Every structure is written in C-alpha cells, then in structure tokens.
mmCIF file of C-alpha atoms in Angstrom:
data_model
loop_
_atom_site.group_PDB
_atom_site.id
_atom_site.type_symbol
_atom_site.label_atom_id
_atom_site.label_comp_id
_atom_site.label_asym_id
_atom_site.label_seq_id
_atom_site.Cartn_x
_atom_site.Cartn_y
_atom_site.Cartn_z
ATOM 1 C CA UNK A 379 23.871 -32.911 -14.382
ATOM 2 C CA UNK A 380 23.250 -29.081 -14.944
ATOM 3 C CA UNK A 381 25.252 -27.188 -16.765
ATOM 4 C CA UNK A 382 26.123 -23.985 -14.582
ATOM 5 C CA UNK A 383 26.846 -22.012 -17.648
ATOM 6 C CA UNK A 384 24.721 -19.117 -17.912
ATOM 7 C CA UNK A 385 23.383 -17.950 -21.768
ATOM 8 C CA UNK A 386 24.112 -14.648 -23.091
ATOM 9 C CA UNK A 387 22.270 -11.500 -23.448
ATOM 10 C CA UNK A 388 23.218 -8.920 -26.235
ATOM 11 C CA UNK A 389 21.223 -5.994 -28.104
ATOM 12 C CA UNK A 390 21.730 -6.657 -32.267
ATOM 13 C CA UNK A 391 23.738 -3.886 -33.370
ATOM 14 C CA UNK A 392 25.671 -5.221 -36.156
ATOM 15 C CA UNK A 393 25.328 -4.129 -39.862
ATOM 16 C CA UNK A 394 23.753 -7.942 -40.285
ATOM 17 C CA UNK A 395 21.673 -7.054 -38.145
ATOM 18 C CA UNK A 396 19.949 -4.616 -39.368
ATOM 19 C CA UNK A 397 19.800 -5.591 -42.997
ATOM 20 C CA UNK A 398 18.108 -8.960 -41.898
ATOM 21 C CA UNK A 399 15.451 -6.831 -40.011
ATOM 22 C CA UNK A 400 15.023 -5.028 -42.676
ATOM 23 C CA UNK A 401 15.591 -1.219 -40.616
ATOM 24 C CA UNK A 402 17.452 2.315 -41.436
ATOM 25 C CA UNK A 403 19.915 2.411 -38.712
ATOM 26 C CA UNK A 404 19.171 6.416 -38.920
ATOM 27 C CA UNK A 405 15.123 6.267 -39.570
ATOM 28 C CA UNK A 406 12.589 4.288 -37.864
ATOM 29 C CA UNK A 407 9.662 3.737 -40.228
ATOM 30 C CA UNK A 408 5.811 4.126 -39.510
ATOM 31 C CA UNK A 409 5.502 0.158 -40.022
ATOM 32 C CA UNK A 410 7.712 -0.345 -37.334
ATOM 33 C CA UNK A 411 4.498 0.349 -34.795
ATOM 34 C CA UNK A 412 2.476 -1.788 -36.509
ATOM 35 C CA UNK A 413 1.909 -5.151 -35.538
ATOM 36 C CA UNK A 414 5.596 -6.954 -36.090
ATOM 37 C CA UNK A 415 4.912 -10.750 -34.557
ATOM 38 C CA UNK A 416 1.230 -11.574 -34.978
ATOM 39 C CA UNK A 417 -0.818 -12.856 -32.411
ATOM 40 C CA UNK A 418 0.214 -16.460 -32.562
ATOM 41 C CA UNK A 419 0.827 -18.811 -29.423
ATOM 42 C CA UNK A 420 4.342 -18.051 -28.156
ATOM 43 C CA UNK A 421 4.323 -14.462 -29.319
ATOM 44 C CA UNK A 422 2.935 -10.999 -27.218
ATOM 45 C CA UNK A 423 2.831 -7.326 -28.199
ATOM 46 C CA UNK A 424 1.610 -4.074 -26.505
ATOM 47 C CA UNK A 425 1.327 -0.116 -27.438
ATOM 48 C CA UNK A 426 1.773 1.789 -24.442
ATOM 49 C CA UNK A 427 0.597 5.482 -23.329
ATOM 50 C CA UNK A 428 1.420 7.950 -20.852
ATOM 51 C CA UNK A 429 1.050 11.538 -20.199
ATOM 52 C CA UNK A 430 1.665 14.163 -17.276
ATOM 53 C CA UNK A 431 -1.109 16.690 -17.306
ATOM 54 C CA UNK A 432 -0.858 19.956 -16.735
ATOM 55 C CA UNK A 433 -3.621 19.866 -13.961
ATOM 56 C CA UNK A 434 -1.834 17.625 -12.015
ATOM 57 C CA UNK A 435 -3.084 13.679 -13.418
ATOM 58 C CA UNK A 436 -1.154 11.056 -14.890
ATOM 59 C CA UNK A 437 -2.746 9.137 -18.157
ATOM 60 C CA UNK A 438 -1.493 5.601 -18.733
ATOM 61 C CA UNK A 439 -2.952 3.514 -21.690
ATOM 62 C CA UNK A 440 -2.035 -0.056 -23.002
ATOM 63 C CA UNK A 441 -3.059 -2.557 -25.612
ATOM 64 C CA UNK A 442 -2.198 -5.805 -25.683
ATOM 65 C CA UNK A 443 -2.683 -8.708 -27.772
ATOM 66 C CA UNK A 444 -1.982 -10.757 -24.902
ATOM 67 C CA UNK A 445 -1.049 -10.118 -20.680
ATOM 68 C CA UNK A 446 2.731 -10.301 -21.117
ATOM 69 C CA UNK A 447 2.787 -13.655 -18.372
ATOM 70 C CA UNK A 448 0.730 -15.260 -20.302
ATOM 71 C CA UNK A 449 1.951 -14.998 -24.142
ATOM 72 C CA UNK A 450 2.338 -18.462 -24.344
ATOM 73 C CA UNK A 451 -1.506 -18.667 -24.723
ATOM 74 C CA UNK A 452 -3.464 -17.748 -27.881
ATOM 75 C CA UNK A 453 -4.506 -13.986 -28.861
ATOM 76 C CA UNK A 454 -6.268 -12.747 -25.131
ATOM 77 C CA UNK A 455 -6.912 -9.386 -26.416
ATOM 78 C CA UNK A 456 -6.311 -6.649 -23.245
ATOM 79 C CA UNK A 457 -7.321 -3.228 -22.627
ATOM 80 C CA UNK A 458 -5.946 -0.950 -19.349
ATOM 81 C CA UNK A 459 -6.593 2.515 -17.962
ATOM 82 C CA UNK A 460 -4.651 3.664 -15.430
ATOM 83 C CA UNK A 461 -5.649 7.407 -13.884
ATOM 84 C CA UNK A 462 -4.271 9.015 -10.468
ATOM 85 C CA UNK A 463 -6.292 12.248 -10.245
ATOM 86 C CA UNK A 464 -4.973 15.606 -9.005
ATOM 87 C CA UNK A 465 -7.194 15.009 -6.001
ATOM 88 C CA UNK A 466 -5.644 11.773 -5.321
ATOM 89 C CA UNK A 467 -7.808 9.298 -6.335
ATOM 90 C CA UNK A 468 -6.867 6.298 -8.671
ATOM 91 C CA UNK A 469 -9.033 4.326 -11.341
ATOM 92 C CA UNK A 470 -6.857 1.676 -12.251
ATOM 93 C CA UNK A 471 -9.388 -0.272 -15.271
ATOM 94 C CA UNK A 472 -8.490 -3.988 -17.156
ATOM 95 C CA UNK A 473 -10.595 -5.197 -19.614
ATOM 96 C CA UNK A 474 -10.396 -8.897 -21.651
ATOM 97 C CA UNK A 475 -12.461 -9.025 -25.370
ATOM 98 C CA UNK A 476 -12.753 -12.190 -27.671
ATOM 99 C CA UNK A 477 -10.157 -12.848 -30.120
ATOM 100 C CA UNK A 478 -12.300 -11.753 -32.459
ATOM 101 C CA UNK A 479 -12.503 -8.315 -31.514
ATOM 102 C CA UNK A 480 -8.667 -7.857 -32.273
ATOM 103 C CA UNK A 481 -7.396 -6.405 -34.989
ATOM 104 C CA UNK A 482 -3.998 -4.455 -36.055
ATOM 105 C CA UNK A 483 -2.312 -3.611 -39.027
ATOM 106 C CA UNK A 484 1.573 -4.179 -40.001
ATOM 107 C CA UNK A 485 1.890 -1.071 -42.196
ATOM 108 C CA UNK A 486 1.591 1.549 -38.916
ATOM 109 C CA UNK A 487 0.261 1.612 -35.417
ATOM 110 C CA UNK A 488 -3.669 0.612 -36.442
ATOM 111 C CA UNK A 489 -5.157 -0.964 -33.205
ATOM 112 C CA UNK A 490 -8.674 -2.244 -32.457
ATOM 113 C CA UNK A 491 -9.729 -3.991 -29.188
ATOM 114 C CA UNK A 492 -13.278 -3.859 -28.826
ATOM 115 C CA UNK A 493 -14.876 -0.247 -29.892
ATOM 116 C CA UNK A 494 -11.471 0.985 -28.064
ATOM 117 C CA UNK A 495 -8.731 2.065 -31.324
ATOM 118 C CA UNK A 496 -4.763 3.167 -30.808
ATOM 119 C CA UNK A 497 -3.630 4.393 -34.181
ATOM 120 C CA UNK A 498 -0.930 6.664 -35.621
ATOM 121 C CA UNK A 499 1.712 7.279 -38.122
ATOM 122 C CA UNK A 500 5.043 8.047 -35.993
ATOM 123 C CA UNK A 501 4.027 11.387 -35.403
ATOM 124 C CA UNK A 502 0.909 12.235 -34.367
ATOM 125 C CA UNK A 503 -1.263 9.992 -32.446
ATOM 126 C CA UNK A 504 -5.506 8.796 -31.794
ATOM 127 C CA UNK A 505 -6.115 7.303 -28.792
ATOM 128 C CA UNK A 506 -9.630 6.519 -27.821
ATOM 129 C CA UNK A 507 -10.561 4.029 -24.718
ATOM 130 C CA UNK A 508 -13.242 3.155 -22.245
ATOM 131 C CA UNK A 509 -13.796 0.572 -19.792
ATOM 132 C CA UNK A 510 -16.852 0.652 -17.628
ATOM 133 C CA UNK A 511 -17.520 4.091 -16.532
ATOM 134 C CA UNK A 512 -13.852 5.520 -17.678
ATOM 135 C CA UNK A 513 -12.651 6.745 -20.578
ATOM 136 C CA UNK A 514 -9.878 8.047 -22.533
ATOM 137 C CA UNK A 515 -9.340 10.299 -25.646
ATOM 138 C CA UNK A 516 -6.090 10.981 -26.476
ATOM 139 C CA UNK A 517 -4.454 13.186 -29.692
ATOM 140 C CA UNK A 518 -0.580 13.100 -29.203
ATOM 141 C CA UNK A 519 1.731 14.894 -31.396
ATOM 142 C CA UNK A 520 5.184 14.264 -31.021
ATOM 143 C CA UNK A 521 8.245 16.465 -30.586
ATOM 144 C CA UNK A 522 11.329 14.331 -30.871
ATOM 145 C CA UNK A 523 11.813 11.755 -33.732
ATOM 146 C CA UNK A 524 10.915 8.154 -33.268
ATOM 147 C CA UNK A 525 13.934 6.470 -31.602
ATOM 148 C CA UNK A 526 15.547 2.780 -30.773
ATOM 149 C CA UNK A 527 18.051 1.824 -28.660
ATOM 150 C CA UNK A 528 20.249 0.084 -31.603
ATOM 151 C CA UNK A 529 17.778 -2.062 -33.795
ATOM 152 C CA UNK A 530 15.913 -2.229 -30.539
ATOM 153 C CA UNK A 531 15.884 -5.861 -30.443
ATOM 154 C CA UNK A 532 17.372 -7.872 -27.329
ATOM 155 C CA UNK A 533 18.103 -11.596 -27.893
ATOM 156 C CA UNK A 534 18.706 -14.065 -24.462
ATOM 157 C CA UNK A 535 20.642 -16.916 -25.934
ATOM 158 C CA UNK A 536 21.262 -20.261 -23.565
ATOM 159 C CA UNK A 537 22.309 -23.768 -25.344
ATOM 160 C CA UNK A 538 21.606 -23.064 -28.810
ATOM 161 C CA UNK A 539 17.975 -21.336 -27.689
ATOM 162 C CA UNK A 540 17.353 -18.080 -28.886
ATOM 163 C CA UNK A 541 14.393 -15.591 -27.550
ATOM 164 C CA UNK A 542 13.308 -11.376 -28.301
ATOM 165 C CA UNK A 543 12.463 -8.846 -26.781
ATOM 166 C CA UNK A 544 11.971 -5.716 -28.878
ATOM 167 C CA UNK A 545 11.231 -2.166 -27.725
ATOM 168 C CA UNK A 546 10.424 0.771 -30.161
ATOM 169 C CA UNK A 547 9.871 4.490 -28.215
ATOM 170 C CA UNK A 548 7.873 5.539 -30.929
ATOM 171 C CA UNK A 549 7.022 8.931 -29.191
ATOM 172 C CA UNK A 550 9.731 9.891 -26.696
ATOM 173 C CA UNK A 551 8.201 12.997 -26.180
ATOM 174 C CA UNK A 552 5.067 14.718 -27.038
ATOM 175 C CA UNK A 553 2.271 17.169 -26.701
ATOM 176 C CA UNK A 554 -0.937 15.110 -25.458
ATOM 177 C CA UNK A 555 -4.601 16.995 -25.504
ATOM 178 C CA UNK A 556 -6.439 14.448 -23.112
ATOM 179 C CA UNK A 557 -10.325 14.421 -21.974
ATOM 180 C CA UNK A 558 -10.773 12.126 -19.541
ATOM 181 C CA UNK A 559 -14.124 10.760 -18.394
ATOM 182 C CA UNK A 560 -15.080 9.268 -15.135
ATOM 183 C CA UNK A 561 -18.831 8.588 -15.085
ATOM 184 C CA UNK A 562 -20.307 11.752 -15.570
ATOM 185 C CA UNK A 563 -17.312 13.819 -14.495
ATOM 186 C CA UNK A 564 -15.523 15.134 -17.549
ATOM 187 C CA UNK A 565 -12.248 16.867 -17.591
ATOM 188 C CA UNK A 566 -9.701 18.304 -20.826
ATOM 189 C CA UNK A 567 -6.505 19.161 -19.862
ATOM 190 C CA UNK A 568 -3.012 19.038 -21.681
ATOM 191 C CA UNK A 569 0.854 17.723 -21.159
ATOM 192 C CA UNK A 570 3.423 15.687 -21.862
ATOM 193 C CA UNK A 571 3.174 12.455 -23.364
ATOM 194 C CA UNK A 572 4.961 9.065 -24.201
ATOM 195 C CA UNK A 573 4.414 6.093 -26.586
ATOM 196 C CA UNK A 574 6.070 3.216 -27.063
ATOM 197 C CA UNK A 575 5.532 -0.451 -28.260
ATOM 198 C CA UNK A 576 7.107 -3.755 -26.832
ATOM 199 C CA UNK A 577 6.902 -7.321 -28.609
ATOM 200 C CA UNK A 578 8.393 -10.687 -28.016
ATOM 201 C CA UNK A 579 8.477 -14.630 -28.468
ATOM 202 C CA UNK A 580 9.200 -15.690 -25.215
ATOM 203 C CA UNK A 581 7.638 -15.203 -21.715
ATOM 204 C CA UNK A 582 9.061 -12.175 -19.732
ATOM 205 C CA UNK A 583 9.136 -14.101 -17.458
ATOM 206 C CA UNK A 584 11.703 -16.862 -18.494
ATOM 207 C CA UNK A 585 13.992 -14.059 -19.284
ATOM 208 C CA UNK A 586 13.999 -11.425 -17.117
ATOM 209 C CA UNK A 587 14.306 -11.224 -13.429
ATOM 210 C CA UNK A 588 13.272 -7.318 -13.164
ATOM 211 C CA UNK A 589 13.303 -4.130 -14.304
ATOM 212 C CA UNK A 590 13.379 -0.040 -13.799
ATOM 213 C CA UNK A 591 12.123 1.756 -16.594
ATOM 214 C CA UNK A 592 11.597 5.539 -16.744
ATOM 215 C CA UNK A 593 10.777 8.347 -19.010
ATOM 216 C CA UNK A 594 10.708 12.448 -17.992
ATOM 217 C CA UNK A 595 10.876 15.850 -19.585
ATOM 218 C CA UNK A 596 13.332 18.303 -17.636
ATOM 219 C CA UNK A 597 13.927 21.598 -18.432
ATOM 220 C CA UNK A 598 15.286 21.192 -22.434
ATOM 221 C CA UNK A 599 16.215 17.559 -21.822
ATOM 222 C CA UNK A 600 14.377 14.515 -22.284
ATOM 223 C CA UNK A 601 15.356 11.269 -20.746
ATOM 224 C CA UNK A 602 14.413 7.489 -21.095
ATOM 225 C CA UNK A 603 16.171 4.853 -19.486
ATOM 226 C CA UNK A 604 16.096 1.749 -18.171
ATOM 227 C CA UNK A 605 18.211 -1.385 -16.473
ATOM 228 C CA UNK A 606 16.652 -4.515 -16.786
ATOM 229 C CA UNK A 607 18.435 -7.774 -15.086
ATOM 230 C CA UNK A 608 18.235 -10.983 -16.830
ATOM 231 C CA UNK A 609 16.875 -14.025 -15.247
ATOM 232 C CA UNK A 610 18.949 -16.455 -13.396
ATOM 233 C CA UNK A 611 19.389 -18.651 -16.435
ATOM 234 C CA UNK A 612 21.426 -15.947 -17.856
ATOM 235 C CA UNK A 613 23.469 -15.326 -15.094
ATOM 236 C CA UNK A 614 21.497 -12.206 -13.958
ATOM 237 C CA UNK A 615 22.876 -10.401 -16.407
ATOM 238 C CA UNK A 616 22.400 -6.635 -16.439
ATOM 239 C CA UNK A 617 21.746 -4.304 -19.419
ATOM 240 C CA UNK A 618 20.912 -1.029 -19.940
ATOM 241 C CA UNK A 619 19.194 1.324 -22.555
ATOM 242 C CA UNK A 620 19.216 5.216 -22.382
ATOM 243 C CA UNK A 621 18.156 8.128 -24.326
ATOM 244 C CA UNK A 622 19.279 11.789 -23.600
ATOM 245 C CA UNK A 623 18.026 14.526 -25.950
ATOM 246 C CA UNK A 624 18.352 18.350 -25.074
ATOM 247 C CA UNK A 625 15.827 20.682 -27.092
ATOM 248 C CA UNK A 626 14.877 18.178 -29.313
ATOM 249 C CA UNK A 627 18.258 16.765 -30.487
ATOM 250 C CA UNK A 628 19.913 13.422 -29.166
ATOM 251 C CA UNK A 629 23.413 14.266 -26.720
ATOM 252 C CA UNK A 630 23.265 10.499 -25.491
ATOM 253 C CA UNK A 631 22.666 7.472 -26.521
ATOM 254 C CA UNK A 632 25.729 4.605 -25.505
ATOM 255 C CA UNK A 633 24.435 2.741 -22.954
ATOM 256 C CA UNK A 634 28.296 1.003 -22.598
ATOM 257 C CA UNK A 635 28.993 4.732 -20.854
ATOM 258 C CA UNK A 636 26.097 4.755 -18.504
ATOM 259 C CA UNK A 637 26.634 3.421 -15.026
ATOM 260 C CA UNK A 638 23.209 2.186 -12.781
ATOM 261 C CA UNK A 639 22.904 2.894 -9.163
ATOM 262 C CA UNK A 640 19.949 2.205 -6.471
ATOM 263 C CA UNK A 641 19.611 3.848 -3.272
ATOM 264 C CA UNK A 642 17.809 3.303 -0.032
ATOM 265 C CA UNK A 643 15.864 0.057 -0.994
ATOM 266 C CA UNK A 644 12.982 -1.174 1.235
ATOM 267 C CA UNK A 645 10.573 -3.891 0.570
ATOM 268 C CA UNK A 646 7.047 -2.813 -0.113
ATOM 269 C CA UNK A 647 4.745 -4.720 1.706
ATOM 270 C CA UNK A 648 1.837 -5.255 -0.302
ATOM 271 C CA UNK A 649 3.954 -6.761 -3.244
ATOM 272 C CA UNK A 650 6.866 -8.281 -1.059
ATOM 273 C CA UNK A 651 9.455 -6.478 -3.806
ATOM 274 C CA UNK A 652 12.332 -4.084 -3.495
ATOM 275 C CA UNK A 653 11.763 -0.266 -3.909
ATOM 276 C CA UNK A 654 14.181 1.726 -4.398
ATOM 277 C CA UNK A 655 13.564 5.531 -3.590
ATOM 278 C CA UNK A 656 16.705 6.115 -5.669
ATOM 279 C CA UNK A 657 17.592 5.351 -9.146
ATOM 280 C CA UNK A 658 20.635 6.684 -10.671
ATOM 281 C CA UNK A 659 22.020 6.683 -14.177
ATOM 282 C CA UNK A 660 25.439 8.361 -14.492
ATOM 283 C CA UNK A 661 26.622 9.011 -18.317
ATOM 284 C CA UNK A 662 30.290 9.558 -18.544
ATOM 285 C CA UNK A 663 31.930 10.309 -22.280
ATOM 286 C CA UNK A 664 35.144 12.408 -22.140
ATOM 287 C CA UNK A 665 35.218 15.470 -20.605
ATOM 288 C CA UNK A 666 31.140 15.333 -20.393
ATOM 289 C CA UNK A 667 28.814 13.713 -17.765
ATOM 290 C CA UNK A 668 25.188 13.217 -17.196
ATOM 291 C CA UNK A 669 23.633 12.130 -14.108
ATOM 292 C CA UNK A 670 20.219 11.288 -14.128
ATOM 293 C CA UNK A 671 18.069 10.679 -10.867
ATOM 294 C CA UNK A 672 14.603 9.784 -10.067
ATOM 295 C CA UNK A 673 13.609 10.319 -6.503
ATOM 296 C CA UNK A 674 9.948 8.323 -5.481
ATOM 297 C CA UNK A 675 7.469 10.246 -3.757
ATOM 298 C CA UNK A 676 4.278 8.510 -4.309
ATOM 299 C CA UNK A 677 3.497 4.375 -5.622
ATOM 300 C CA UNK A 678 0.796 5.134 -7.445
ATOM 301 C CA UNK A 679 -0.300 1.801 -8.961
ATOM 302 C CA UNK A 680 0.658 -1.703 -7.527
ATOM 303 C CA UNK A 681 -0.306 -5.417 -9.623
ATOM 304 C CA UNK A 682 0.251 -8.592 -8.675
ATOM 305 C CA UNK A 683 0.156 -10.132 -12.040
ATOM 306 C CA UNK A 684 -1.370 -13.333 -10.878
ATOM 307 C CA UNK A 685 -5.004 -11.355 -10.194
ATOM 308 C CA UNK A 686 -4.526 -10.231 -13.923
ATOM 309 C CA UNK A 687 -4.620 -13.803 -15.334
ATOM 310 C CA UNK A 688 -7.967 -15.337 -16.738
ATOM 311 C CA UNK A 689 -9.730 -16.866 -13.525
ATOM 312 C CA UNK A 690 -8.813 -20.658 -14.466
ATOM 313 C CA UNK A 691 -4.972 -19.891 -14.576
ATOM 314 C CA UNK A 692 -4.732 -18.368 -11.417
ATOM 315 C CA UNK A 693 -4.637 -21.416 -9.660
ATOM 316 C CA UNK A 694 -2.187 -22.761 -11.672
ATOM 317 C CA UNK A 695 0.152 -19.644 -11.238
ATOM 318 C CA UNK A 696 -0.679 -19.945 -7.435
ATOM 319 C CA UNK A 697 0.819 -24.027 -7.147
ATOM 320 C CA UNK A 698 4.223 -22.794 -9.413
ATOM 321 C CA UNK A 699 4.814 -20.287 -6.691
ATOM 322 C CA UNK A 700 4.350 -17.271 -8.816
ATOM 323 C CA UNK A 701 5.060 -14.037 -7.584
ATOM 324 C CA UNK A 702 5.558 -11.609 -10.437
ATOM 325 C CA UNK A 703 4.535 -7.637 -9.517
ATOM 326 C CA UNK A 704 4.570 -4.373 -11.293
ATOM 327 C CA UNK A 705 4.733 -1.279 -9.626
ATOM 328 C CA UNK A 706 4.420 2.398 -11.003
ATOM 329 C CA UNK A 707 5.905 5.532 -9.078
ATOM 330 C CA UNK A 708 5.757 9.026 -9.615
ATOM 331 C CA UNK A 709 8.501 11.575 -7.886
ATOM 332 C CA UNK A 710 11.093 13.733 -8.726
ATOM 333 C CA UNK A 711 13.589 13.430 -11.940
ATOM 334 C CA UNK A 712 17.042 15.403 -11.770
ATOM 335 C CA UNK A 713 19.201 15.928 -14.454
ATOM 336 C CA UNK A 714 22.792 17.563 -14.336
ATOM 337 C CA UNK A 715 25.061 18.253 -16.788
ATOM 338 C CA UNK A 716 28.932 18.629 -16.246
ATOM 339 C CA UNK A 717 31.955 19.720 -18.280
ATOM 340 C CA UNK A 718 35.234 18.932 -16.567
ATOM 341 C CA UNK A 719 34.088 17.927 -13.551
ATOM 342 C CA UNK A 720 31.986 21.465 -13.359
ATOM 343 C CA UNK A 721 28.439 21.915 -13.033
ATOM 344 C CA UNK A 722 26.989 23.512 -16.114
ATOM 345 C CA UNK A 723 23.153 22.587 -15.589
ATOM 346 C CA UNK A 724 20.723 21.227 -13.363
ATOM 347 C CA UNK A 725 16.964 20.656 -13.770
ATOM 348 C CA UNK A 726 14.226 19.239 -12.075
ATOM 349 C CA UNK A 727 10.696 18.223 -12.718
ATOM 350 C CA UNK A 728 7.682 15.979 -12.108
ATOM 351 C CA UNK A 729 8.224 12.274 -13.885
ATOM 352 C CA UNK A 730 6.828 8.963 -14.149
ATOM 353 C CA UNK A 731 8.532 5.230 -13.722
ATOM 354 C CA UNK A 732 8.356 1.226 -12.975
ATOM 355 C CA UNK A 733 9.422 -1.492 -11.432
ATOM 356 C CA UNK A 734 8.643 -5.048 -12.995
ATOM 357 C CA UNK A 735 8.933 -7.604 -11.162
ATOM 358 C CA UNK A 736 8.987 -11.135 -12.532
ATOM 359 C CA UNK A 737 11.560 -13.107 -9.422
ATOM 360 C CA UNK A 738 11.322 -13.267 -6.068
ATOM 361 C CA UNK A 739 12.818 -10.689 -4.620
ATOM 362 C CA UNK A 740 16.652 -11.354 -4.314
ATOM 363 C CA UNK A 741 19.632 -9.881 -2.349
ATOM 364 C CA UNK A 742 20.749 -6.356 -4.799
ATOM 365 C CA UNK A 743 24.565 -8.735 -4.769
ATOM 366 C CA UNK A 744 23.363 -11.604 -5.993
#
C-alpha cells in the first residue's frame, strides 16, 4: 500500500540552524562560494553567470561539477556558454572534461575546468571561458552585498528521508566588463551582471517539479525571485524566495508576504512545457506593496536535458520517459511601488529569466 502522505518542504531558518552550518545570519562569507559538497556520487554544484550588455547581448556562464540530472554519477566536470547577440544570433556552447581536469577550492569561489577558471572573493569576480571557437572573459564587480534567502538551504523531507538544495546569490548585482569572442570576431562591451552558486545531494529531479527564476535591475531597484513547485512526492508544494533592494539597500526580503501569479500560459512546442508570458510577484507588508512583473518577449535558449546527458545515458533517460526542459527568456521587468494603495513608483527595463522543467507538464490546478 502507498502511503498518500506527501513529505515536507521548509527553508532552515532557525537559530539551530544556522549555528550547525556554521553561517552569520547578517554576513555571508567568501568560503561560502567555494566548493561546499565535494564532487562525490550523490552530490552536484554549479557557479552561474549572467550579464545584460550595454550593446544589446546577453552573457550566460556556468560550471558544473556535474549536469544537475545526472548528480547521481561521479564528478562529470561541465562547461556552458550561452550568447544571444544584438544581431540576433545565438551560440549556445557545452563542453564535458575528465575528472581530472576539475578542481575548486572550499576557502572562496576558485574554479578550474579545463584551461577555463571562475574565481572570486564575494566581490569582485574573474571569469575566463572558451569552448570551440567562443569565448568569454569576464571581470565583475559587485554592487550589492552577497545575499541568501535565510541560510539559503531548502530541505524536502518524506518518511524520515532528508535531501538539499542550497542557493547562494553571491553577486545580486554588478558591473560586468565582458569581451566576447566568436572566431575571429571580437567584441568589449559593459553591463549588468549576476552570480550565483547552487549545490545539492539529491537529483533535481526527485524533488522538484519546476521552476521560474528571475533576476533584473530597474531603475534603483534590484529584484531576484523565484517560485519553485515541489515534486509530486511532496505534494507539489510551492515555495518562494525574493529579494528587493532599492539603491543598493534591501526593502524586501519575506517571502511569507509575496504572492505568485502566471498569466496567459501556452505550451511551447519544441519542449512540450508551459510558458507563461506573465509572471507576477506581489509583496504586500502593511501599508507598502511591491509588484513585480516580467513580461516575455523573446525564448532565447531552449534544452531538452536528455541531449545534454553523456551519449550512453540517453537511452536510458529515453525508456524512463524523461522529459525534463529548461528554457531561458528575455522581456520586460516592471516594478511598482505603492503606499496606501497609491502609486509612488514605477520602472521598467530589459531583464533576463527561466523556466526549469523537470515533470511533465501538468494542469497550473493540480
């Protein structure tokens, strides 16, 4: 017989907490970007990268010790570029090295894969990448502190089974110089960047169904947010994180007073998944509100994770039935402020987002 009884999801918070994970629950510390899991079976991490450029590109740039489906596997070190050109055109790069070629240290962000190095204290930022004929070189410097969304770590709990997943903005905003190389094309230009870095001991994929995640810089604020659903086995449970700051300072942080909303959903049909052209995240404290919107104009990258696998697992994934998709957008963001119930501010401004997709797509009620 099954038991029906779906596990919990819950975001450590308590003064336990953080003493037994060893964090400030006012200062996140450089080593908190190193590498916090190691590279064990069972275990994943990335460091992830994006920028807006001033000329009209978007810059995204991840290291992984392993693809995120696949972390049950042994280190499967992973390098991506992702470019979309002001002219349109997309290079979309993935690149596997041997184990060997992996290295990453737990005192700061200090990552190797290949000739290709992600390193920085916090603050400012080295990013240097190539695969084939593209290539990245990154300096970010950030602008607003180091954040996390209470210790940042999310446990799924079903019959006595506990699993992580941990998520550390290290940069929520800052200035990026990028040269970007495209066989013998060369271009500099600057903007605003993002970095972050993810880790885990269980599969995405066992515990989440989906996710929207988003970051933008509009007009003095800067937002990250994101509502992730839980997989079945956890009832489809929905959380939330967000992050509101407004020339540099934090004005929001509870996600228990921000509210989720999709709007005019179709299914894109190269992935099979619901798209929302819509996302909504209304902030409500007292007399204050936020509402935050991101309107799609453009998909601008689409995976199906299965053609990211090592050749010899695809077929595997293929007789499970797996479906699991990530899309990126870019569009409009929208914030506006109010003060009882009046409209004190509203600003727009270019931003970028995803969609992970682990399930098959479901009915938004169920």
């Amino acid at each position: 017989m099954t038991n029906k009884t779906p596990g919990t999801v819950y975001r450590a918070a308590s003064d336990a907490d953080y003493q037994r994970l060893g964090l400030d629950r006012k200062v996140v510390a450089p080593w908190e970007d190193g590498i916090r899991l190691g590279t064990e079976k069972g275990t994943y991490e990335w460091w992830y990268f994006d920028a807006h450029l001033e000329n009209g590109a978007t810059v995204v740039v991840v290291f992984y010790t392993k693809y995120a489906t696949d972390s049950n596997g042994p280190l499967a070190p992973m390098l991506s570029i992702n470019l979309t050109l002001p002219d349109g055109r997309v290079f979309d790069k993935t690149m596997h090295v041997d184990a060997d070629k992996f290295s990453a240290s737990k005192e700061q962000c200090d990552v190797h894969i290949g000739d290709n190095r992600f390193s920085g204290d916090l603050h400012r930022y080295r990013i240097e990448a190539t695969i084939d004929d593209v290539s990245v070189e990154v300096d970010l410097t950030g602008e607003i502190a180091a954040w996390r969304s209470k210790t940042g770590h999310t446990y799924f709990e079903h019959e006595g089974d506990k699993r992580l997943f941990a998520w550390l903005p290290s940069v929520p905003q800052g200035r990026a110089e990028v040269t970007y190389r495209i066989g013998g094309e060369s271009v500099t230009s600057a903007g605003t960047g993002y970095h972050d870095h993810n880790w885990g001991d269980a599969p995405m994929i066992e515990l989440m169904h989906d996710w929207y995640w988003a970051r933008a810089q509009v007009g003095p604020y800067t937002v990250i947010a994101a509502y992730i659903t839980a997989e079945k086995k956890y009832g489809y449970h929905p959380h939330l994180a967000f992050f509101l700051a407004k020339d540099g300072k934090l004005v929001a942080d509870d996600e228990m007073k921000v509210r989720f909303e999709s709007e005019q959903v179709s299914t894109d049909k190269e992935t099979g998944k619901p798209v929302a052209d819509i996302t909504r995240y209304t902030y409500e404290d007292g007399a204050t509100k936020y509402i935050v919107s991101f309107e799609r104009e453009e998909t601008i990258l689409r995976e199906k994770f299965i053609e990211k696998l090592p050749f010899l697992k695809r077929a595997a994934a293929r007789l499970t039935g797996f479906a699991g998709a990530y899309l990126r957008f870019t569009g409009k963001a929208v914030i506006e402020a109010f003060e009882n119930g009046n409209s004190a501010e509203r600003h727009e401004d270019k931003a970028i987002w995803e969609l992970m997709y682990f399930g098959h797509a479901r009915p938004p009620a169920v």
